[in-house]
Amino acid sequence: DVKVTQSSRYLVKRTGEKVFLECVQDMDHENMFWYRQDPGLGLRLIYFSYDVKMKEKGDIPEGYSVSREKKERFSLILESASTNQTSMYLCASSIREGKLFFGSGTQLSVL
Amino acid sequence: KQEVTQIPAALSVPEGENLVLNCSFTDSAIYNLQWFRQDPGKGLTSLLLIQSSQREQTSGRLNASLDKSSGRSTLYIAASQPGDSATYLCAVRRGGGADGLTFGKGTHLIIQP
C-alpha cells in the first residue's frame, strides 16, 4: 500500500523558532506537495517539487521554504515561526498527474 | 483562476439513504478530478480519480461522474452508513505538468444512525 509519512502528528513551537516538518513517501513519486489547511479557507498550496532539488512556489509561499535532497523526502521549513502559521500541514505525493496521496497531517501550534 | 465550489457545505441524512454530493469548477480545461474523504484531524484519503477523458468511475458503493463541458462532478454514495460520516472534498488538476490541484472546501456529511 502507498505510504506518505509525516514525522509528527502534533507540534508546539514558540514564536521565532525555526521549524522543520518532514515528509517521506515510499512510492518513488516524482511530485511532492505541502499544503496548509485552515477552517473556512480550505487547502492552500505552499510549495511543490517535481524532482530532486526542484521546487516551485504555490499560492502562499511567504514565510516558508522547502528542501528536497532525496526523491523520497520533502521538508517544509518555517524560518521564523509566527502565530499566523498555526495550522494543519499536509504533505502529499503523486506520479506526474496521477492520483494524489496524503500523509496524516501535522497540527502545528505556534505560541 | 480555477475556482472549485462544493454545495452544500454540510449535509445530514438518515442511514440507508442514497445521496449525491456536488462539485463545480469554473475552468473546464482540467486534466483530472479527484474525490477525497477526510476524517476529523486526519489527512485526506483518495476515493476516486476521473481523467478528463472519462465520464465516471466506480468503487464499491461510490460512483463519481464528470461532465467537463459543464464544469460539474458528482459523487454518489449508495446505501449510506454511519461510517461514511466525514468531509468530502473534490479537487481538479490544472493541465499537464507537475502542477498542483485546486480544492473545493468540502461537504461535511453526517449519516444519522
mmCIF file of C-alpha atoms in Angstrom:
data_model
loop_
_atom_site.group_PDB
_atom_site.id
_atom_site.type_symbol
_atom_site.label_atom_id
_atom_site.label_comp_id
_atom_site.label_asym_id
_atom_site.label_seq_id
_atom_site.Cartn_x
_atom_site.Cartn_y
_atom_site.Cartn_z
ATOM 1 C CA ASP A 1 0.000 0.000 0.000
ATOM 2 C CA VAL A 2 1.009 3.553 -0.711
ATOM 3 C CA LYS A 3 2.508 5.379 2.255
ATOM 4 C CA VAL A 4 3.198 9.036 2.944
ATOM 5 C CA THR A 5 4.604 9.583 6.424
ATOM 6 C CA GLN A 6 4.744 12.888 8.250
ATOM 7 C CA SER A 7 7.172 12.919 11.146
ATOM 8 C CA SER A 8 4.897 14.500 13.774
ATOM 9 C CA ARG A 9 1.130 14.468 14.376
ATOM 10 C CA TYR A 10 1.235 17.362 16.811
ATOM 11 C CA LEU A 11 3.877 20.031 17.287
ATOM 12 C CA VAL A 12 4.027 23.034 19.621
ATOM 13 C CA LYS A 13 6.630 25.728 18.951
ATOM 14 C CA ARG A 14 7.432 29.226 20.160
ATOM 15 C CA THR A 15 7.303 32.368 18.040
ATOM 16 C CA GLY A 16 10.616 32.925 16.262
ATOM 17 C CA GLU A 17 11.730 29.289 16.343
ATOM 18 C CA LYS A 18 12.899 27.540 13.204
ATOM 19 C CA VAL A 19 10.574 24.630 12.494
ATOM 20 C CA PHE A 20 11.163 21.596 10.302
ATOM 21 C CA LEU A 21 8.296 19.438 9.064
ATOM 22 C CA GLU A 22 9.392 16.220 7.427
ATOM 23 C CA CYS A 23 7.574 14.082 4.876
ATOM 24 C CA VAL A 24 8.666 10.758 3.422
ATOM 25 C CA GLN A 25 6.996 8.707 0.692
ATOM 26 C CA ASP A 26 7.814 5.152 -0.251
ATOM 27 C CA MET A 27 6.336 5.087 -3.757
ATOM 28 C CA ASP A 28 9.130 6.622 -5.855
ATOM 29 C CA HIS A 29 6.820 9.527 -6.771
ATOM 30 C CA GLU A 30 8.238 12.450 -8.709
ATOM 31 C CA ASN A 31 5.851 15.031 -7.281
ATOM 32 C CA MET A 32 5.585 16.093 -3.676
ATOM 33 C CA PHE A 33 3.453 18.860 -2.191
ATOM 34 C CA TRP A 34 2.997 20.823 1.013
ATOM 35 C CA TYR A 35 -0.434 22.251 1.853
ATOM 36 C CA ARG A 36 -1.851 24.007 4.852
ATOM 37 C CA GLN A 37 -5.484 23.639 5.853
ATOM 38 C CA ASP A 38 -7.390 26.211 7.853
ATOM 39 C CA PRO A 39 -11.088 26.343 8.801
ATOM 40 C CA GLY A 40 -13.051 28.325 6.258
ATOM 41 C CA LEU A 41 -10.067 28.664 3.921
ATOM 42 C CA GLY A 42 -9.696 25.072 2.806
ATOM 43 C CA LEU A 43 -6.420 23.656 1.499
ATOM 44 C CA ARG A 44 -3.818 26.041 0.145
ATOM 45 C CA LEU A 45 -0.667 25.004 -1.683
ATOM 46 C CA ILE A 46 2.568 26.242 -0.117
ATOM 47 C CA TYR A 47 5.224 24.591 -2.296
ATOM 48 C CA PHE A 48 5.571 21.648 -4.608
ATOM 49 C CA SER A 49 8.504 19.747 -6.062
ATOM 50 C CA TYR A 50 8.606 17.756 -9.297
ATOM 51 C CA ASP A 51 12.079 16.294 -8.885
ATOM 52 C CA VAL A 52 15.046 16.157 -6.548
ATOM 53 C CA LYS A 53 16.318 19.673 -5.793
ATOM 54 C CA MET A 54 13.487 21.188 -7.878
ATOM 55 C CA LYS A 55 10.796 23.305 -6.295
ATOM 56 C CA GLU A 56 8.019 25.669 -7.285
ATOM 57 C CA LYS A 57 6.144 28.197 -5.175
ATOM 58 C CA GLY A 58 2.493 27.575 -4.604
ATOM 59 C CA ASP A 59 -0.165 30.066 -3.630
ATOM 60 C CA ILE A 60 1.172 31.028 -0.178
ATOM 61 C CA PRO A 61 4.970 30.519 -0.011
ATOM 62 C CA GLU A 62 5.743 33.557 2.147
ATOM 63 C CA GLY A 63 7.427 32.606 5.406
ATOM 64 C CA TYR A 64 8.204 29.072 4.211
ATOM 65 C CA SER A 65 10.999 27.305 2.390
ATOM 66 C CA VAL A 66 11.440 23.697 1.292
ATOM 67 C CA SER A 67 14.174 21.172 0.705
ATOM 68 C CA ARG A 68 14.233 18.063 -1.443
ATOM 69 C CA GLU A 69 17.662 16.464 -1.341
ATOM 70 C CA LYS A 70 16.370 12.925 -1.907
ATOM 71 C CA LYS A 71 13.445 11.784 -4.011
ATOM 72 C CA GLU A 72 11.560 10.264 -1.105
ATOM 73 C CA ARG A 73 11.850 13.190 1.314
ATOM 74 C CA PHE A 74 10.344 16.673 1.160
ATOM 75 C CA SER A 75 10.887 19.039 4.063
ATOM 76 C CA LEU A 76 8.977 22.199 4.894
ATOM 77 C CA ILE A 77 10.855 24.840 6.855
ATOM 78 C CA LEU A 78 9.382 27.719 8.792
ATOM 79 C CA GLU A 79 12.359 30.059 9.078
ATOM 80 C CA SER A 80 10.919 32.063 11.980
ATOM 81 C CA ALA A 81 7.611 30.690 13.168
ATOM 82 C CA SER A 82 4.770 33.121 13.743
ATOM 83 C CA THR A 83 1.356 32.670 15.346
ATOM 84 C CA ASN A 84 -0.388 33.004 11.970
ATOM 85 C CA GLN A 85 1.389 29.825 10.889
ATOM 86 C CA THR A 86 -0.620 27.802 13.389
ATOM 87 C CA SER A 87 -2.375 25.337 11.122
ATOM 88 C CA MET A 88 -2.758 21.751 9.917
ATOM 89 C CA TYR A 89 0.050 20.944 7.477
ATOM 90 C CA LEU A 90 -0.493 18.210 4.921
ATOM 91 C CA CYS A 91 2.106 16.563 2.718
ATOM 92 C CA ALA A 92 1.158 14.736 -0.467
ATOM 93 C CA SER A 93 2.830 12.916 -3.326
ATOM 94 C CA SER A 94 1.921 11.633 -6.785
ATOM 95 C CA ILE A 95 3.363 10.361 -10.012
ATOM 96 C CA ARG A 96 3.210 13.055 -12.700
ATOM 97 C CA GLU A 97 -0.507 13.962 -12.970
ATOM 98 C CA GLY A 98 -1.712 10.821 -11.185
ATOM 99 C CA LYS A 99 -3.622 10.214 -8.002
ATOM 100 C CA LEU A 100 -2.593 12.312 -5.023
ATOM 101 C CA PHE A 101 -1.752 10.520 -1.762
ATOM 102 C CA PHE A 102 -1.700 12.393 1.534
ATOM 103 C CA GLY A 103 0.038 11.914 4.850
ATOM 104 C CA SER A 104 -1.904 12.010 8.107
ATOM 105 C CA GLY A 105 -1.069 15.666 8.741
ATOM 106 C CA THR A 106 0.819 17.689 11.340
ATOM 107 C CA GLN A 107 -1.142 20.019 13.592
ATOM 108 C CA LEU A 108 1.275 22.844 14.373
ATOM 109 C CA SER A 109 0.623 25.332 17.151
ATOM 110 C CA VAL A 110 2.867 28.406 17.398
ATOM 111 C CA LEU A 111 2.634 30.156 20.759
ATOM 112 C CA LYS B 1 -8.008 31.339 -11.980
ATOM 113 C CA GLN B 2 -9.707 27.992 -11.333
ATOM 114 C CA GLU B 3 -12.359 28.018 -8.628
ATOM 115 C CA VAL B 4 -13.937 24.885 -7.190
ATOM 116 C CA THR B 5 -17.247 25.032 -5.335
ATOM 117 C CA GLN B 6 -18.931 22.332 -3.319
ATOM 118 C CA ILE B 7 -22.585 22.619 -2.407
ATOM 119 C CA PRO B 8 -23.963 22.004 0.137
ATOM 120 C CA ALA B 9 -21.317 22.808 2.732
ATOM 121 C CA ALA B 10 -22.995 20.422 5.156
ATOM 122 C CA LEU B 11 -25.498 17.594 4.829
ATOM 123 C CA SER B 12 -27.207 15.325 7.330
ATOM 124 C CA VAL B 13 -29.204 12.291 6.194
ATOM 125 C CA PRO B 14 -30.595 9.110 7.799
ATOM 126 C CA GLU B 15 -28.703 5.876 7.411
ATOM 127 C CA GLY B 16 -29.567 3.857 4.317
ATOM 128 C CA GLU B 17 -30.303 6.764 2.014
ATOM 129 C CA ASN B 18 -28.627 7.246 -1.339
ATOM 130 C CA LEU B 19 -27.089 10.678 -1.674
ATOM 131 C CA VAL B 20 -25.281 12.938 -4.114
ATOM 132 C CA LEU B 21 -22.507 15.413 -3.393
ATOM 133 C CA ASN B 22 -21.799 18.139 -5.915
ATOM 134 C CA CYS B 23 -18.611 19.762 -7.165
ATOM 135 C CA SER B 24 -18.412 22.523 -9.775
ATOM 136 C CA PHE B 25 -15.397 24.191 -11.343
ATOM 137 C CA THR B 26 -15.028 27.333 -13.436
ATOM 138 C CA ASP B 27 -12.342 26.321 -15.950
ATOM 139 C CA SER B 28 -13.209 23.196 -17.934
ATOM 140 C CA ALA B 29 -9.607 22.737 -19.161
ATOM 141 C CA ILE B 30 -8.779 20.207 -16.471
ATOM 142 C CA TYR B 31 -6.505 17.183 -16.562
ATOM 143 C CA ASN B 32 -8.346 15.146 -13.956
ATOM 144 C CA LEU B 33 -10.635 15.404 -10.946
ATOM 145 C CA GLN B 34 -10.210 13.584 -7.672
ATOM 146 C CA TRP B 35 -12.588 12.951 -4.780
ATOM 147 C CA PHE B 36 -11.232 12.645 -1.233
ATOM 148 C CA ARG B 37 -12.560 11.823 2.181
ATOM 149 C CA GLN B 38 -11.244 13.478 5.334
ATOM 150 C CA ASP B 39 -11.980 12.364 8.890
ATOM 151 C CA PRO B 40 -11.619 14.954 11.696
ATOM 152 C CA GLY B 41 -7.991 15.820 12.442
ATOM 153 C CA LYS B 42 -6.694 13.440 9.788
ATOM 154 C CA GLY B 43 -5.206 13.616 6.321
ATOM 155 C CA LEU B 44 -7.122 13.125 3.074
ATOM 156 C CA THR B 45 -7.880 9.686 1.695
ATOM 157 C CA SER B 46 -8.268 9.354 -2.062
ATOM 158 C CA LEU B 47 -11.590 7.842 -3.124
ATOM 159 C CA LEU B 48 -11.795 8.158 -6.888
ATOM 160 C CA LEU B 49 -9.822 9.771 -9.698
ATOM 161 C CA ILE B 50 -11.504 10.621 -13.010
ATOM 162 C CA GLN B 51 -9.394 11.546 -16.000
ATOM 163 C CA SER B 52 -10.713 14.341 -18.232
ATOM 164 C CA SER B 53 -11.490 11.804 -20.975
ATOM 165 C CA GLN B 54 -13.645 9.671 -18.654
ATOM 166 C CA ARG B 55 -17.300 10.095 -17.699
ATOM 167 C CA GLU B 56 -17.370 8.125 -14.460
ATOM 168 C CA GLN B 57 -15.534 5.913 -12.018
ATOM 169 C CA THR B 58 -16.906 3.414 -9.502
ATOM 170 C CA SER B 59 -15.543 1.928 -6.306
ATOM 171 C CA GLY B 60 -17.865 -0.165 -4.170
ATOM 172 C CA ARG B 61 -20.814 1.986 -3.085
ATOM 173 C CA LEU B 62 -19.243 5.116 -4.570
ATOM 174 C CA ASN B 63 -19.737 6.413 -8.084
ATOM 175 C CA ALA B 64 -18.212 9.637 -9.379
ATOM 176 C CA SER B 65 -19.252 11.272 -12.619
ATOM 177 C CA LEU B 66 -17.645 14.057 -14.618
ATOM 178 C CA ASP B 67 -19.208 16.469 -17.099
ATOM 179 C CA LYS B 68 -16.211 18.544 -18.124
ATOM 180 C CA SER B 69 -18.070 20.792 -20.542
ATOM 181 C CA SER B 70 -20.462 21.990 -17.876
ATOM 182 C CA GLY B 71 -17.811 22.075 -15.156
ATOM 183 C CA ARG B 72 -19.503 19.573 -12.847
ATOM 184 C CA SER B 73 -18.801 16.386 -10.985
ATOM 185 C CA THR B 74 -20.993 14.396 -8.619
ATOM 186 C CA LEU B 75 -20.159 11.781 -6.017
ATOM 187 C CA TYR B 76 -22.973 9.292 -5.493
ATOM 188 C CA ILE B 77 -22.984 7.278 -2.268
ATOM 189 C CA ALA B 78 -25.345 4.316 -2.221
ATOM 190 C CA ALA B 79 -26.949 2.908 0.926
ATOM 191 C CA SER B 80 -25.189 5.342 3.263
ATOM 192 C CA GLN B 81 -23.772 4.120 6.593
ATOM 193 C CA PRO B 82 -22.725 5.991 9.770
ATOM 194 C CA GLY B 83 -19.102 5.176 8.875
ATOM 195 C CA ASP B 84 -19.498 7.357 5.769
ATOM 196 C CA SER B 85 -19.673 10.426 8.029
ATOM 197 C CA ALA B 86 -16.733 12.637 7.059
ATOM 198 C CA THR B 87 -15.864 15.676 4.980
ATOM 199 C CA TYR B 88 -15.724 15.014 1.250
ATOM 200 C CA LEU B 89 -13.520 17.182 -0.934
ATOM 201 C CA CYS B 90 -13.101 17.380 -4.678
ATOM 202 C CA ALA B 91 -10.022 18.702 -6.424
ATOM 203 C CA VAL B 92 -9.212 19.483 -10.046
ATOM 204 C CA ARG B 93 -5.759 19.397 -11.557
ATOM 205 C CA ARG B 94 -4.792 22.166 -13.946
ATOM 206 C CA GLY B 95 -3.442 20.984 -17.271
ATOM 207 C CA GLY B 96 -0.438 18.712 -17.592
ATOM 208 C CA GLY B 97 2.910 19.034 -15.905
ATOM 209 C CA ALA B 98 3.866 18.909 -12.246
ATOM 210 C CA ASP B 99 1.167 21.301 -11.162
ATOM 211 C CA GLY B 100 -0.931 21.349 -8.045
ATOM 212 C CA LEU B 101 -4.598 20.858 -7.507
ATOM 213 C CA THR B 102 -7.377 23.317 -6.744
ATOM 214 C CA PHE B 103 -9.509 22.060 -3.918
ATOM 215 C CA GLY B 104 -13.089 22.740 -3.026
ATOM 216 C CA LYS B 105 -13.810 23.484 0.636
ATOM 217 C CA GLY B 106 -15.686 20.261 1.092
ATOM 218 C CA THR B 107 -19.092 18.945 2.117
ATOM 219 C CA HIS B 108 -19.380 17.886 5.744
ATOM 220 C CA LEU B 109 -21.553 14.768 5.719
ATOM 221 C CA ILE B 110 -23.301 13.267 8.741
ATOM 222 C CA ILE B 111 -25.117 9.959 8.452
ATOM 223 C CA GLN B 112 -27.622 9.570 11.292
ATOM 224 C CA PRO B 113 -27.880 6.015 12.693
#
